[in-house]
PDB file of C-alpha atoms in Angstrom:
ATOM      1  CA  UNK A  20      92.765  62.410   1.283  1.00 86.00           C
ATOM      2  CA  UNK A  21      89.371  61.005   1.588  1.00 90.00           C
ATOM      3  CA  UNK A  22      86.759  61.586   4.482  1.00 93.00           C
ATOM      4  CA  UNK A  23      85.577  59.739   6.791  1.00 92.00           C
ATOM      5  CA  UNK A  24      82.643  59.112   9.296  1.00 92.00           C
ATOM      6  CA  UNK A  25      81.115  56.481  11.182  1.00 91.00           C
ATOM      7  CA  UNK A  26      78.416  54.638   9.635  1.00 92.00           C
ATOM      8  CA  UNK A  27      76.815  51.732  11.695  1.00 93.00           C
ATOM      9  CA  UNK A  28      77.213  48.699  13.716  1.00 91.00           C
ATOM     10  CA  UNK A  29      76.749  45.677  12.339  1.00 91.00           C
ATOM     11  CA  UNK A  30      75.206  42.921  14.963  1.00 88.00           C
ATOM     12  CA  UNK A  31      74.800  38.960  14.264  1.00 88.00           C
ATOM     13  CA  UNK A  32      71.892  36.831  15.886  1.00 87.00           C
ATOM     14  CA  UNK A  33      70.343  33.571  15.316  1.00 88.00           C
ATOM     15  CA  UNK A  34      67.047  35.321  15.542  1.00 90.00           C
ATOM     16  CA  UNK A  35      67.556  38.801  14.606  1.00 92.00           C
ATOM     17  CA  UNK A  36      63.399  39.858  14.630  1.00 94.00           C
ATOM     18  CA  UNK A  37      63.533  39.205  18.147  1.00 89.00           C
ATOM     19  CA  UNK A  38      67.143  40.978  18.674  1.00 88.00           C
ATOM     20  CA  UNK A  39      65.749  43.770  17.008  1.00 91.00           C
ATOM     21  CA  UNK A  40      62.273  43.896  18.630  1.00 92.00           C
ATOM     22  CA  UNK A  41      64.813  43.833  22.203  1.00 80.00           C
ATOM     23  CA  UNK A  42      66.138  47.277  20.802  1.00 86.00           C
ATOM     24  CA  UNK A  43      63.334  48.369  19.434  1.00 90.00           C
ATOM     25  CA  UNK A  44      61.440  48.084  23.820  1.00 90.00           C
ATOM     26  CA  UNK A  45      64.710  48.877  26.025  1.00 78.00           C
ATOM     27  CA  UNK A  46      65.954  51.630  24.021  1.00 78.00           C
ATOM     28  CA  UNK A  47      63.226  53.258  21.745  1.00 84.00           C
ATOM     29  CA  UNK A  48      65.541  52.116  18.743  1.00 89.00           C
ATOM     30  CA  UNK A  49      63.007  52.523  15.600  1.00 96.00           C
ATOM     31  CA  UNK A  50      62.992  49.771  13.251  1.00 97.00           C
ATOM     32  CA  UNK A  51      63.763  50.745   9.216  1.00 97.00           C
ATOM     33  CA  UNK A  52      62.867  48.092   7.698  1.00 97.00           C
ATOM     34  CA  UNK A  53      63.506  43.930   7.691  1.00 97.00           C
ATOM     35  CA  UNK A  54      64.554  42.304   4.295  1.00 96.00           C
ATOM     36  CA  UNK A  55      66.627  39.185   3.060  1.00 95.00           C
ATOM     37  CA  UNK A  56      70.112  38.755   2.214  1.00 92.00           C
ATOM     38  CA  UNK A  57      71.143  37.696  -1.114  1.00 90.00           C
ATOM     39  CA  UNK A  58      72.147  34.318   0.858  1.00 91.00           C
ATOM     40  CA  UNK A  59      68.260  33.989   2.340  1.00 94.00           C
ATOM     41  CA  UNK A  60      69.200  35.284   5.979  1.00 94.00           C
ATOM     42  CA  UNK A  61      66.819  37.577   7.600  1.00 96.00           C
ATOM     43  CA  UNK A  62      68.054  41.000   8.218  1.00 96.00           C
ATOM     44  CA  UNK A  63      67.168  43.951  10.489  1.00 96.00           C
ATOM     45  CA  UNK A  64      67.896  47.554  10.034  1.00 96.00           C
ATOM     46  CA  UNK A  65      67.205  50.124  13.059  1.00 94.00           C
ATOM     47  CA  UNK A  66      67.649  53.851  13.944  1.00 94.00           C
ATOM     48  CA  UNK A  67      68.687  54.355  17.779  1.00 88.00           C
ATOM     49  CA  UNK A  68      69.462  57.920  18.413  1.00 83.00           C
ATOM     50  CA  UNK A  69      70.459  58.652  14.923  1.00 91.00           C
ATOM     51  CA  UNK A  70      72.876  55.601  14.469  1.00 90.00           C
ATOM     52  CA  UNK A  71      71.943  52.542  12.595  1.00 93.00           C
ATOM     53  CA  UNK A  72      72.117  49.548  13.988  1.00 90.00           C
ATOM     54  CA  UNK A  73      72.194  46.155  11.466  1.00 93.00           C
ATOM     55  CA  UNK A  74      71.119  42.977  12.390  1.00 91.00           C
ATOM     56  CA  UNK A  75      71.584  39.875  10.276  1.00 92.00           C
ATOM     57  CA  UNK A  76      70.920  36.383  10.901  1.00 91.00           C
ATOM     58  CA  UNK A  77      73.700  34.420  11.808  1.00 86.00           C
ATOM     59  CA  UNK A  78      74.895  32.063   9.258  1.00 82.00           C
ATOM     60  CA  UNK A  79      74.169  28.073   9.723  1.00 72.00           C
ATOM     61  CA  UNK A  80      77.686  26.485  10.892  1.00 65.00           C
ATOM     62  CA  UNK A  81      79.708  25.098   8.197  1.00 60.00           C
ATOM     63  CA  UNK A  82      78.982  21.044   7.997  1.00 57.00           C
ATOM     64  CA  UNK A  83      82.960  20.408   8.265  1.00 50.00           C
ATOM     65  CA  UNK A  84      84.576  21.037  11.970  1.00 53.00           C
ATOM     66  CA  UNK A  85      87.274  22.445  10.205  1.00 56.00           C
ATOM     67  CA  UNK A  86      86.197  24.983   8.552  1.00 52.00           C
ATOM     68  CA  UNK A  87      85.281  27.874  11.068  1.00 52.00           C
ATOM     69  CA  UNK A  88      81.853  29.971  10.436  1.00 54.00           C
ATOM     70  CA  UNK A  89      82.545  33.398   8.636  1.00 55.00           C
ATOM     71  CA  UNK A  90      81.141  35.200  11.682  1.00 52.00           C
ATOM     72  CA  UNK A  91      79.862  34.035  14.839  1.00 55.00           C
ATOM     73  CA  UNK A  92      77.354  35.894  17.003  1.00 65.00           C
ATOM     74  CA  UNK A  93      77.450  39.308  18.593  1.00 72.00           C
ATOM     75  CA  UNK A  94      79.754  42.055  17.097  1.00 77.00           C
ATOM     76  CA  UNK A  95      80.042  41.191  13.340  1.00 79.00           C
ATOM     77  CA  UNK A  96      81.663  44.668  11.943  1.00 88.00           C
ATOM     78  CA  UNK A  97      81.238  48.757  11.926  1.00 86.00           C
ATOM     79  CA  UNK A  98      80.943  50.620   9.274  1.00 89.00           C
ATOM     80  CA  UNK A  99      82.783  53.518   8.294  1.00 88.00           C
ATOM     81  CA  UNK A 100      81.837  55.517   5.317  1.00 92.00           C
ATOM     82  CA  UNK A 101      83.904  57.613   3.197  1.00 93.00           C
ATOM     83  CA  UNK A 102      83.243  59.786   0.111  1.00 95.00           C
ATOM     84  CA  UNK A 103      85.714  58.369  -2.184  1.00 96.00           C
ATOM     85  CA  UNK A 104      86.355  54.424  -1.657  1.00 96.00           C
ATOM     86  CA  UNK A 105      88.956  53.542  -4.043  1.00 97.00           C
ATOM     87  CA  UNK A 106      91.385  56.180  -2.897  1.00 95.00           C
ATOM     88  CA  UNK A 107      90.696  55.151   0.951  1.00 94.00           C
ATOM     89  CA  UNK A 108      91.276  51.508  -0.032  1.00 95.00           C
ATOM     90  CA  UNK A 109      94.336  52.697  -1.719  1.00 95.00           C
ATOM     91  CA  UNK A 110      95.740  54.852   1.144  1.00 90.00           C
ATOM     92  CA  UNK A 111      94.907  52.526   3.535  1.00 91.00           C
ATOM     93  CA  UNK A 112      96.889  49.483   1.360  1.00 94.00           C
ATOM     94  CA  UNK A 113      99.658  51.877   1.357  1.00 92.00           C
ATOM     95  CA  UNK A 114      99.833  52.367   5.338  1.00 91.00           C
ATOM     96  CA  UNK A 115     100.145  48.209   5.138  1.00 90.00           C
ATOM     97  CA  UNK A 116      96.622  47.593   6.014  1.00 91.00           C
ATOM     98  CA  UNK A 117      95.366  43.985   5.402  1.00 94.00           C
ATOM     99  CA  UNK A 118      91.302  43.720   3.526  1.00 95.00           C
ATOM    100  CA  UNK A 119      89.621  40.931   3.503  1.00 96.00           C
ATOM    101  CA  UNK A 120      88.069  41.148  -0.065  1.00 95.00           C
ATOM    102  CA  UNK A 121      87.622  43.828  -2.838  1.00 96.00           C
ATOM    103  CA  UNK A 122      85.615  46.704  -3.667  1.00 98.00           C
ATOM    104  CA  UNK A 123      82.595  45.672  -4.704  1.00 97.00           C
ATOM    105  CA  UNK A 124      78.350  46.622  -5.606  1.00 97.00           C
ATOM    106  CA  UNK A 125      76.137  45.520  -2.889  1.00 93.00           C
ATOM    107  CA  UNK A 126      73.226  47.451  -4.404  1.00 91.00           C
ATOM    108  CA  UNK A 127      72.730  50.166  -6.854  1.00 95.00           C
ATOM    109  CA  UNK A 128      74.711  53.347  -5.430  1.00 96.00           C
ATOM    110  CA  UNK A 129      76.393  51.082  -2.959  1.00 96.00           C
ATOM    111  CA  UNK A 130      80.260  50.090  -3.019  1.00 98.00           C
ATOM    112  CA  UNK A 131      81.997  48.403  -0.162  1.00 97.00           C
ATOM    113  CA  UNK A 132      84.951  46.290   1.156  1.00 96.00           C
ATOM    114  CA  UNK A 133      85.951  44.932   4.547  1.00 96.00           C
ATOM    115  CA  UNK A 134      89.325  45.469   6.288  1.00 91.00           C
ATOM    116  CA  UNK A 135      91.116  44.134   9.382  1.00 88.00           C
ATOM    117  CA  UNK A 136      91.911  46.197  12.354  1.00 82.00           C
ATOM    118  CA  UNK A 137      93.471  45.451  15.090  1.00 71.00           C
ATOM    119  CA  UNK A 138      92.392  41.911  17.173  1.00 66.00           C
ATOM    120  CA  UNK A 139      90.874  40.506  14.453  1.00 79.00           C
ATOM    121  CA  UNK A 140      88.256  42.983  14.365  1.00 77.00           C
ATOM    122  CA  UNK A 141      86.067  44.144  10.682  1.00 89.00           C
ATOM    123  CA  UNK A 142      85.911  47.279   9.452  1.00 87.00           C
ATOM    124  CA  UNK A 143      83.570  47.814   6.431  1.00 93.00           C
ATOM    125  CA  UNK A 144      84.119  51.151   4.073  1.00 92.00           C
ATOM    126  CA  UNK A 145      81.200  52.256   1.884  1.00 95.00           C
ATOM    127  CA  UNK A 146      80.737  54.345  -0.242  1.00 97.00           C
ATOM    128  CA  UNK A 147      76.723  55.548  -1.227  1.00 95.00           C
ATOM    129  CA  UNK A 148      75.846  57.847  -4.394  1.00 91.00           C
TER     130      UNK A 148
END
């Protein structure tokens, strides 16, 4: 059976410099490092106590009323790492529990997938080398 640990929390904001910079004076947090998303949105990455905290720049709403926005703001997802992520996606599968999408490279050493918990709330597993 694989291991696991917690990893992060995983906030969204329209304007997540000045989320972070909020974190960064109320609580001491430390800030990592900014960069953009594959997709162009800014993103945040701070230390507060030892836990990371990720913020990401909400995505623009989708032009049809229909189609809801992937995430809104607030609480996006936590992360949970593990040290072997195929065999926790396939126990996890096996114990009926629903992902959202696939395995998959964000960045070199990298893997992860989401899953739903309970109240329609994200998990992400990763993996790093």
């Amino acid at each position: 059976m694989p291991n696991y640990w917690y990893d992060h929390v995983h906030l969204m904001s329209p304007d997540p410099v000045a989320t972070a910079q909020f974190y960064e004076k109320m609580f001491d947090a430390e800030k990592v490092g900014t960069r953009e998303t594959s997709d162009g949105r800014t993103a945040v990455e701070l230390k507060l106590s030892g836990s990371r905290v990720l913020v990401t720049q909400r995505q623009a709403p989708a032009e049809s009323a229909s189609t809801p926005p992937v995430t809104g703001g607030g609480l996006d997802h936590f992360g949970i790492k593990t040290d072997n992520l195929e065999a926790a996606v396939a126990d996890l599968k096996a114990k009926g529990v629903k992902f959202r999408d696939e395995i998959r490279v964000i960045r070199p050493g990298v893997k992860i997938c989401f899953m739903w918990a309970p109240d329609n709330v994200l998990i992400e597993l990763l993996e790093t080398a």
